[in-house]
Coordinates of C-alpha atoms in Angstrom, one line a residue:
M1 CA -27.9 16.5 -12.1
A2 CA -31.3 15.6 -11.4
R3 CA -33.0 17.0 -8.6
T4 CA -32.8 15.0 -5.2
K5 CA -35.2 12.4 -4.8
V6 CA -36.9 11.4 -1.3
L7 CA -37.3 7.1 -1.0
T8 CA -37.8 5.1 2.2
A9 CA -34.9 3.1 3.0
S10 CA -35.9 -0.1 0.9
E11 CA -36.5 1.8 -1.9
A12 CA -32.6 3.1 -1.5
A13 CA -31.4 -0.3 -1.0
H14 CA -32.6 -1.2 -4.6
L15 CA -30.4 1.6 -6.4
I16 CA -27.2 -0.1 -5.2
P17 CA -25.4 -2.4 -7.5
D18 CA -23.5 -5.6 -7.3
G19 CA -20.1 -5.3 -7.1
A20 CA -20.0 -1.5 -5.6
V21 CA -17.5 0.2 -3.8
V22 CA -20.0 1.7 -0.9
T23 CA -18.3 4.0 1.3
V24 CA -20.1 4.7 4.5
S25 CA -20.0 7.8 6.9
S26 CA -20.3 6.7 10.9
S27 CA -17.9 6.9 14.7
S28 CA -19.5 3.7 16.4
G29 CA -23.4 5.0 17.0
L30 CA -22.2 8.2 16.1
G31 CA -23.7 9.5 12.8
C32 CA -24.4 5.8 12.0
P33 CA -27.3 5.5 8.7
D34 CA -28.0 2.4 10.5
A35 CA -32.0 2.3 8.5
V36 CA -30.1 2.6 5.3
L37 CA -27.5 -0.1 5.9
A38 CA -30.4 -2.3 7.4
A39 CA -32.5 -2.0 4.3
I40 CA -29.2 -3.6 2.2
G41 CA -29.3 -6.5 4.6
A42 CA -33.1 -6.9 4.4
R43 CA -32.9 -6.9 0.5
F44 CA -30.2 -9.2 0.4
D45 CA -31.9 -11.4 2.7
A46 CA -35.1 -11.3 0.2
E47 CA -33.3 -11.0 -3.1
G48 CA -29.7 -12.0 -3.0
H49 CA -28.8 -8.9 -4.1
P50 CA -26.6 -6.5 -3.8
R51 CA -24.0 -9.0 -3.8
N52 CA -20.1 -8.5 -3.5
L53 CA -19.8 -5.0 -1.9
T54 CA -16.8 -3.7 -1.0
T55 CA -17.3 -1.1 2.1
L56 CA -15.1 1.9 3.0
H57 CA -15.6 2.9 7.0
P58 CA -13.1 5.7 7.9
I59 CA -14.5 5.2 11.5
A60 CA -16.2 2.3 12.7
A61 CA -20.1 1.8 11.4
G62 CA -22.3 0.9 14.6
D63 CA -21.3 -0.7 17.6
M64 CA -22.0 -4.1 20.0
W65 CA -24.8 -2.1 22.1
G66 CA -27.4 -1.4 19.7
V67 CA -26.5 0.2 16.5
K68 CA -25.8 -2.9 14.6
G69 CA -24.4 -0.7 11.3
I70 CA -21.9 -3.1 9.4
D71 CA -23.4 -6.1 11.0
H72 CA -26.5 -5.7 9.1
I73 CA -24.5 -6.4 6.0
A74 CA -21.8 -8.7 7.3
K75 CA -23.4 -11.6 5.6
P76 CA -21.4 -14.4 2.8
G77 CA -22.1 -13.2 -0.6
C78 CA -23.6 -9.4 0.1
L79 CA -19.6 -8.3 1.5
R80 CA -16.6 -9.0 -0.4
K81 CA -14.3 -7.0 0.9
V82 CA -14.1 -4.2 4.0
L83 CA -11.6 -1.8 4.7
A84 CA -12.6 0.0 8.1
G85 CA -10.2 2.7 10.3
S86 CA -12.0 0.8 13.1
Y87 CA -14.9 -2.1 14.1
P88 CA -17.7 -2.7 16.1
S89 CA -16.1 -4.2 19.5
G90 CA -17.0 -5.1 23.0
P91 CA -16.6 -7.5 25.9
S92 CA -15.3 -10.8 25.7
S93 CA -18.0 -12.1 27.5
A94 CA -20.6 -11.1 24.3
A95 CA -21.0 -13.2 21.2
P96 CA -18.8 -11.6 18.5
P97 CA -20.3 -9.0 16.0
A98 CA -21.3 -11.3 12.4
I99 CA -18.2 -9.0 11.1
W100 CA -15.9 -10.5 13.2
E101 CA -16.7 -13.8 12.7
M102 CA -16.2 -13.1 8.7
I103 CA -12.9 -11.5 9.6
S104 CA -11.4 -14.2 11.8
G105 CA -13.1 -16.7 9.8
D106 CA -10.7 -15.1 6.4
T107 CA -14.2 -15.4 4.7
I108 CA -13.3 -12.2 3.2
P109 CA -10.1 -9.7 3.1
A110 CA -10.5 -7.4 6.1
Y111 CA -8.1 -4.4 6.4
N112 CA -7.1 -2.2 9.6
V113 CA -6.4 1.3 7.6
P114 CA -5.7 4.3 9.9
S115 CA -8.8 6.4 9.7
G116 CA -6.8 9.4 8.8
I117 CA -5.8 7.6 5.6
L118 CA -9.3 6.5 4.7
F119 CA -10.1 9.8 4.4
D120 CA -7.1 10.9 2.9
L121 CA -8.0 8.0 -0.2
H122 CA -11.6 10.0 -0.3
R123 CA -10.0 13.0 -1.4
E124 CA -7.6 11.6 -3.6
A125 CA -10.1 9.6 -5.6
A126 CA -12.6 13.0 -5.7
A127 CA -9.5 14.8 -7.3
K128 CA -8.7 11.8 -9.5
R129 CA -4.9 11.7 -8.5
P130 CA -3.4 8.5 -7.9
G131 CA -3.1 7.4 -4.6
V132 CA -1.8 8.3 -1.1
L133 CA 1.8 9.1 -0.5
T134 CA 2.3 9.0 3.5
K135 CA 5.1 8.5 6.2
V136 CA 1.8 7.6 8.4
G137 CA 2.1 4.0 9.4
M138 CA 5.7 3.4 8.9
D139 CA 7.3 0.7 11.1
T140 CA 3.8 -0.4 12.2
F141 CA 1.1 -2.8 11.3
V142 CA 0.3 -0.4 8.9
D143 CA 3.2 -1.1 6.8
P144 CA 3.9 -4.0 4.4
M145 CA 7.3 -4.7 6.0
R146 CA 4.9 -5.9 8.7
E147 CA 1.1 -6.7 7.8
G148 CA 0.2 -4.3 5.5
C149 CA -3.1 -3.4 7.1
A150 CA -4.1 -7.0 6.7
M151 CA -6.3 -8.4 9.1
N152 CA -6.5 -12.3 7.3
A153 CA -4.6 -14.5 5.5
K154 CA -7.3 -13.1 2.2
A155 CA -6.3 -9.6 2.6
A156 CA -2.6 -10.5 3.1
A157 CA -3.0 -12.0 -0.8
E158 CA -4.8 -8.8 -2.0
P159 CA -2.1 -6.0 -1.1
I160 CA -3.3 -2.5 -0.6
V161 CA -0.2 -0.8 0.2
S162 CA 3.3 -0.4 -0.9
R163 CA 6.5 0.7 0.5
V164 CA 8.1 3.4 -2.3
N165 CA 11.2 5.7 -3.3
F166 CA 10.4 9.2 -4.0
A167 CA 12.6 11.8 -4.0
G168 CA 14.8 10.1 -2.3
E169 CA 12.8 8.8 0.6
D170 CA 10.6 5.7 1.4
W171 CA 7.0 6.1 1.8
L172 CA 4.2 4.3 2.1
F173 CA 1.5 4.3 -1.0
F174 CA -2.1 3.3 -1.0
P175 CA -3.5 3.5 -4.5
S176 CA -6.7 5.2 -4.6
I177 CA -10.3 3.3 -4.5
V178 CA -12.9 5.0 -6.3
P179 CA -16.1 4.6 -4.3
Q180 CA -19.4 3.8 -6.6
V181 CA -22.0 4.6 -3.4
A182 CA -21.9 7.1 -0.4
I183 CA -24.4 6.3 2.6
I184 CA -23.9 9.3 5.0
R185 CA -26.1 11.0 7.7
A186 CA -27.4 14.5 8.8
T187 CA -29.6 15.9 10.8
T188 CA -31.7 18.0 8.0
A189 CA -32.0 17.7 4.1
D190 CA -33.9 20.5 2.5
E191 CA -36.1 19.4 -0.8
R192 CA -32.9 20.2 -2.8
G193 CA -30.9 17.7 -0.8
N194 CA -28.9 20.3 1.2
L195 CA -27.7 19.0 4.1
S196 CA -27.3 20.5 8.1
Y197 CA -26.3 19.1 11.2
E198 CA -27.2 20.6 14.2
H199 CA -28.1 17.5 16.0
E200 CA -25.0 15.4 15.4
G201 CA -22.3 15.3 18.0
G202 CA -20.1 15.4 14.8
I203 CA -20.0 15.8 11.6
L204 CA -17.3 13.1 10.3
G205 CA -16.5 12.9 7.0
P206 CA -19.4 13.3 4.5
L207 CA -18.5 15.9 2.1
D208 CA -15.2 14.1 1.7
Q209 CA -16.9 11.1 0.9
A210 CA -19.8 12.8 -1.3
L211 CA -17.0 14.3 -3.6
S212 CA -15.3 10.9 -3.8
V213 CA -18.5 9.6 -5.4
R214 CA -19.9 12.5 -7.3
N215 CA -16.9 13.0 -9.1
N216 CA -16.6 9.4 -10.5
G217 CA -20.3 9.2 -11.4
G218 CA -21.8 7.4 -8.2
L219 CA -24.7 7.2 -6.1
V220 CA -25.1 9.6 -3.0
I221 CA -27.5 8.3 -0.1
A222 CA -28.5 10.8 2.6
Q223 CA -30.3 9.7 5.8
V224 CA -31.4 12.2 7.5
K225 CA -34.0 12.8 10.7
R226 CA -36.3 15.6 9.2
L227 CA -37.0 17.4 5.8
A228 CA -37.5 21.0 5.1
A229 CA -38.6 23.2 2.6
A230 CA -36.3 24.2 -0.3
G231 CA -34.4 27.5 1.1
T232 CA -35.2 27.0 4.5
L233 CA -31.3 26.1 5.7
R234 CA -28.9 29.1 6.4
P235 CA -25.9 28.8 3.6
H236 CA -23.5 28.9 6.4
D237 CA -25.2 26.1 8.2
V238 CA -25.1 23.7 5.0
V239 CA -22.4 20.9 5.0
V240 CA -23.0 18.9 2.2
P241 CA -24.7 20.9 -0.7
G242 CA -27.5 19.3 -2.3
V243 CA -25.3 19.0 -6.1
L244 CA -23.6 16.3 -4.2
V245 CA -26.7 14.0 -3.0
D246 CA -29.1 11.9 -5.1
V247 CA -31.0 10.4 -2.6
I248 CA -32.7 11.6 1.0
V249 CA -34.1 8.8 3.4
V250 CA -35.6 10.0 6.4
A251 CA -36.0 8.1 9.5
P252 CA -37.3 10.1 12.0
D253 CA -36.0 7.8 14.9
Q254 CA -32.2 8.0 14.0
L255 CA -30.3 7.7 17.3
Q256 CA -27.7 10.7 17.9
T257 CA -25.4 8.4 19.3
T258 CA -26.4 4.6 21.3
N259 CA -28.6 5.1 24.1
T260 CA -28.9 8.6 23.1
P261 CA -31.9 10.0 21.0
Y262 CA -31.2 13.5 21.2
E263 CA -29.4 16.0 24.0
P264 CA -29.0 19.0 23.0
A265 CA -25.6 19.5 24.7
I266 CA -23.8 16.9 22.5
S267 CA -24.4 19.0 19.4
G268 CA -23.4 22.2 20.9
E269 CA -26.9 23.7 21.2
I270 CA -26.8 24.2 25.2
F271 CA -23.6 24.5 27.1
R272 CA -23.8 21.9 30.5
P273 CA -22.5 23.6 33.5
I274 CA -19.2 22.5 34.6
A275 CA -20.8 21.5 38.0
S276 CA -23.0 19.0 36.2
F277 CA -20.0 16.7 35.0
E278 CA -19.7 13.4 37.2
M279 CA -16.3 13.0 38.6
P280 CA -14.4 10.2 38.4
K281 CA -14.8 7.8 41.6
F282 CA -11.5 7.1 43.8
D283 CA -10.0 4.1 42.6
V284 CA -6.8 3.1 41.1
G285 CA -7.8 4.2 37.4
K286 CA -7.9 7.5 38.7
A287 CA -4.6 7.6 40.5
I288 CA -3.2 6.9 37.0
A289 CA -5.4 9.7 35.3
R290 CA -4.1 11.9 37.7
R291 CA -0.3 11.4 36.9
V292 CA -1.3 11.4 33.4
A293 CA -2.6 15.1 34.2
M294 CA 0.8 16.2 35.6
E295 CA 2.3 15.9 32.1
L296 CA 0.3 18.9 31.0
R297 CA 0.9 22.2 30.1
D298 CA -0.6 25.3 30.6
G299 CA -2.0 26.3 27.3
D300 CA -1.5 23.0 25.1
A301 CA -3.9 21.4 22.5
V302 CA -4.0 17.8 23.7
N303 CA -5.6 15.3 22.1
I304 CA -7.3 12.3 23.9
G305 CA -8.2 8.7 23.4
F306 CA -10.3 5.8 25.1
G307 CA -9.6 4.2 28.5
I308 CA -7.7 5.5 31.6
S309 CA -6.7 8.7 29.7
A310 CA -10.5 9.9 28.8
N311 CA -11.0 10.7 32.6
V312 CA -8.2 13.5 33.0
P313 CA -10.4 16.3 31.6
R314 CA -12.5 15.3 34.5
I315 CA -9.3 15.4 36.9
L316 CA -8.6 18.9 35.4
I317 CA -12.2 20.1 36.3
E318 CA -12.0 18.6 39.6
E319 CA -8.6 20.5 40.4
G320 CA -10.1 24.0 39.0
R321 CA -8.1 23.7 35.9
H322 CA -11.0 23.1 33.6
G323 CA -9.7 25.5 30.1
A324 CA -6.0 25.5 30.8
V325 CA -5.8 23.0 27.7
T326 CA -7.6 22.6 24.9
W327 CA -9.0 19.0 24.1
V328 CA -9.0 18.0 20.6
I329 CA -10.8 14.9 19.4
E330 CA -10.3 12.8 16.0
Q331 CA -14.4 12.9 15.2
G332 CA -13.9 16.8 15.2
A333 CA -14.5 18.5 18.1
I334 CA -12.0 21.0 20.0
G335 CA -12.2 22.1 23.2
G336 CA -15.0 21.4 26.1
V337 CA -15.3 18.3 27.7
P338 CA -14.9 15.1 26.1
L339 CA -17.6 12.9 27.1
L340 CA -17.4 8.8 27.7
D341 CA -19.1 6.0 27.5
F342 CA -21.5 5.2 24.4
Q343 CA -21.4 9.0 23.9
F344 CA -17.6 8.8 23.0
G345 CA -16.1 10.9 20.3
C346 CA -18.3 14.0 21.2
A347 CA -17.9 16.8 23.7
S348 CA -20.1 19.0 25.5
N349 CA -19.1 22.7 25.6
A350 CA -17.4 22.6 22.5
E351 CA -15.6 25.8 20.9
A352 CA -15.7 24.4 17.5
I353 CA -16.7 20.8 15.6
V354 CA -14.6 20.4 12.8
Q355 CA -14.7 17.9 9.8
S356 CA -12.9 14.6 10.8
P357 CA -10.7 14.7 7.7
H358 CA -9.3 18.2 8.4
Q359 CA -8.8 17.2 12.2
F360 CA -6.1 14.4 10.9
T361 CA -4.4 16.6 8.8
Y362 CA -4.3 18.5 11.9
F363 CA -3.0 15.4 13.7
Q364 CA -0.7 13.5 10.9
G365 CA 1.5 16.7 10.5
G366 CA 2.3 17.2 14.2
G367 CA 0.2 20.2 14.7
F368 CA -1.1 19.4 18.1
D369 CA 0.9 19.5 21.3
M370 CA 0.2 16.3 22.7
S371 CA -1.6 13.0 23.0
L372 CA -2.9 11.0 25.8
L373 CA -3.5 7.6 25.3
S374 CA -4.1 4.0 26.5
F375 CA -1.9 0.4 25.9
L376 CA -2.7 -2.7 25.6
Q377 CA 1.2 -3.9 25.7
I378 CA 4.8 -2.6 25.5
D379 CA 7.7 -4.0 24.1
R380 CA 11.4 -3.6 24.7
S381 CA 11.7 -1.3 22.0
G382 CA 9.0 1.2 23.4
S383 CA 6.5 0.1 20.8
V384 CA 2.4 -0.3 21.9
N385 CA 0.1 -2.4 20.8
V386 CA -3.7 -1.2 21.4
S387 CA -5.1 -2.9 18.0
K388 CA -4.8 -6.3 18.2
L389 CA -5.8 -9.2 21.1
G390 CA -5.6 -12.3 18.7
L391 CA -7.6 -14.8 21.5
R392 CA -10.5 -11.9 21.4
P393 CA -10.3 -9.9 18.2
H394 CA -13.6 -8.2 19.0
V395 CA -12.4 -6.9 22.2
T396 CA -10.4 -3.9 20.2
A397 CA -12.0 -2.1 17.7
G398 CA -8.5 -2.1 15.8
A399 CA -6.5 0.9 15.3
G400 CA -8.9 3.9 14.5
G401 CA -6.9 7.4 14.2
F402 CA -4.5 6.2 17.0
V403 CA -1.5 5.9 13.8
D404 CA -2.2 9.2 12.2
I405 CA -2.6 10.6 16.0
T406 CA 1.2 9.4 17.1
A407 CA 2.8 9.3 13.5
R408 CA 4.2 13.0 14.9
A409 CA 2.7 13.5 17.7
K410 CA 5.5 15.7 19.9
R411 CA 4.8 14.2 22.9
I412 CA 2.4 11.4 24.1
V413 CA 1.5 9.9 27.3
F414 CA 0.5 6.1 27.3
S415 CA -1.7 4.8 30.3
G416 CA -2.7 1.7 31.5
Y417 CA -2.2 -0.8 34.6
F418 CA 1.2 -2.7 34.4
T419 CA -0.6 -6.3 34.4
A420 CA -3.9 -7.3 33.7
G421 CA -5.7 -8.5 36.6
A422 CA -3.7 -7.8 39.6
G423 CA -5.6 -7.4 43.0
L424 CA -4.6 -3.7 43.6
E425 CA -5.5 -1.7 46.8
I426 CA -4.8 1.8 48.4
A427 CA -4.4 2.8 51.6
D428 CA -3.2 6.0 53.4
G429 CA -0.9 7.5 50.1
S430 CA 0.4 4.3 49.2
L431 CA -0.1 1.4 46.7
R432 CA -0.3 -2.4 47.4
I433 CA 0.0 -5.4 45.1
A434 CA -2.3 -7.9 47.2
R435 CA -2.2 -10.0 44.0
E436 CA -0.4 -9.9 40.9
G437 CA -1.8 -9.9 37.7
K438 CA -1.5 -13.1 35.8
V439 CA -0.6 -11.1 32.0
R440 CA 2.3 -9.4 31.9
K441 CA 1.7 -6.4 29.5
L442 CA 5.6 -5.6 29.1
V443 CA 6.4 -7.8 26.5
N444 CA 9.2 -9.3 24.6
E445 CA 7.5 -7.9 21.5
V446 CA 4.1 -6.9 21.2
E447 CA 1.2 -8.6 19.5
Q448 CA 0.9 -6.2 17.0
V449 CA 2.9 -2.7 16.4
S450 CA 0.4 0.1 16.4
F451 CA 3.0 2.5 17.7
S452 CA 6.7 2.2 16.5
G453 CA 9.1 3.2 19.3
R454 CA 11.7 2.7 17.3
R455 CA 10.6 5.4 14.7
A456 CA 9.8 7.6 18.0
V457 CA 13.7 7.9 19.3
A458 CA 14.6 8.3 15.6
Q459 CA 12.1 11.5 15.2
G460 CA 12.8 12.9 18.8
Q461 CA 9.3 11.9 19.9
E462 CA 8.9 12.4 23.9
I463 CA 7.2 9.2 25.0
V464 CA 6.0 8.7 28.7
Y465 CA 4.1 5.7 29.8
V466 CA 2.2 5.7 32.9
T467 CA 0.9 2.9 34.9
E468 CA -0.3 2.5 38.4
R469 CA 3.1 1.5 40.3
C470 CA 5.4 3.2 38.1
V471 CA 6.3 5.8 35.4
L472 CA 8.5 4.7 32.0
R473 CA 9.8 7.0 29.9
L474 CA 11.5 5.9 26.4
E475 CA 15.2 6.8 26.1
P476 CA 17.4 5.9 23.3
E477 CA 18.8 3.7 25.6
G478 CA 15.6 1.9 26.4
V479 CA 12.5 1.8 28.7
T480 CA 13.4 3.4 31.7
V481 CA 11.4 3.6 35.0
V482 CA 11.7 6.7 36.4
E483 CA 9.1 7.1 39.1
I484 CA 7.7 4.7 41.6
A485 CA 4.9 4.5 43.5
P486 CA 4.5 4.6 47.3
G487 CA 4.6 1.2 48.6
V488 CA 5.9 -0.5 46.0
D489 CA 8.9 -2.7 45.7
L490 CA 11.3 -1.8 42.5
Q491 CA 12.6 -5.5 42.2
R492 CA 9.3 -7.5 42.9
D493 CA 6.8 -5.9 41.5
V494 CA 8.1 -3.6 38.5
L495 CA 11.3 -5.7 37.4
A496 CA 10.4 -8.9 37.8
Q497 CA 6.8 -8.6 36.1
S498 CA 8.1 -7.2 32.8
E499 CA 9.3 -9.5 30.3
F500 CA 12.3 -7.9 29.2
P501 CA 15.0 -5.6 31.1
L502 CA 14.1 -2.2 32.1
R503 CA 16.3 0.6 32.6
V504 CA 16.2 2.4 36.0
A505 CA 17.0 6.1 36.3
G506 CA 19.7 7.1 38.4
N507 CA 17.3 9.6 40.1
L508 CA 14.6 7.5 40.3
K509 CA 12.0 9.3 42.2
L510 CA 8.8 8.5 44.0
M511 CA 5.1 9.5 42.5
P512 CA 3.3 11.9 44.8
A513 CA 1.7 10.1 47.7
V514 CA -1.5 12.8 46.9
L515 CA -1.8 10.6 44.0
F516 CA -3.5 7.6 46.1
R517 CA -5.4 9.8 48.5
P518 CA -9.0 10.6 47.9
E519 CA -8.8 14.5 48.2
P520 CA -7.9 16.7 45.5
I521 CA -4.1 16.7 44.5
G522 CA -3.6 20.6 44.2
L523 CA -2.5 20.3 40.2
E524 CA -0.3 22.9 38.9
L525 CA 0.3 22.2 35.0
R526 CA 3.4 23.2 33.5
R527 CA 3.9 26.1 31.8
A528 CA 4.4 25.6 27.5
A529 CA 7.9 26.2 26.5

């Protein structure tokens, strides 16, 4: 191969041909090669090229908070098709990102493909195999018997997944997609194109993306913060070797994450004192997070998602139980304390940061012990929607790794509020519902099946739903109320607020009153089986 070239972002953008399939490494603001994406958008504005790009984003490229990512190229004529694990998201009060305008307007075919499957597709393309055969996503929106990952009519007209029978079983089959260009990001490149990630909060999937392009004769562009002399990177520090990289673009002001230029604790270069982590304020959300924490077992490896459950690690710190479980997140961190807000997807004090494709293999095969996730809706079969709100689509990012994580997880705890917009008050160890929410979240049929309750029952998965007013479990007979909060009326506040009949356990219990008091609860974790 030719020696790696150091070019400006504009020069690199001029190398991308019309009609190319382009894979982009990013997780919102984390690892986003924003300077190169901005240059591609600027070239299109000036020249009308490159045109008709298909882009692959295993995790979202950019966000609504300052890293535009995919929005730089979300222009009619520039972008022809997009497949992404997730998309930029934000508050309903903000104008939707340009990519959401294109999706909702049916301007281009757009697909929400589970992040792990998208990484799998890169591996298959690299090895020149025919595609991904998987059971991940069966009986969810991923399944062609439902939506087949399609986010609009144009996508539905161009299917990307089918159901096939192999060795006597039904599987989902995603034919390989061969990318011609990879746009990845690192911290440092040496003069030979070797890439290291010492200032990054996660590695993500650049090696698999570069391999898929290199093995098919394409172009690999790496955006980095700085350039080093050849031979000065330690071999064990190199994540992507220079033999896979064609072009280096130096962007010294690239952000570590959105609104974070550089914080060494995010990249594991220093460890923060545990006392430096801010504890969640006492409110109803904290009461829910505390009850979620009671489902943990000492010694478990636990995946954690966005929303209320993201505060559970801080509950353990407050209760003196930090380190009793090992947190594992899809961007690759293992151990430590998962971070919040713009730093979500990173962890401080991690024991290891692995590449996302390997983390997703761990998740898809069910090697971890349990997952703590959120819900938007729950239906009568126990299915959950986290990925779609039709009236406000940009409020949700899509499914990301949710489908990969839940496909074979042994135990899942979903958390959220029982209704949306309720007026809730806590007083002296009890909950009072001062004003009922206008939007029911336990519905006859979820707007989109992100998690299949039917499949969970068939596989014997243990499913718990924790809300502020009750705890429910998915049993073969249906969704069952097993605990109720002190101060809550079972009929008025729970059963009457569900669109479908809820079962009530014969040994219905009270949620512990200590959950609804400000002082620590004296958390004792279960023993692992």
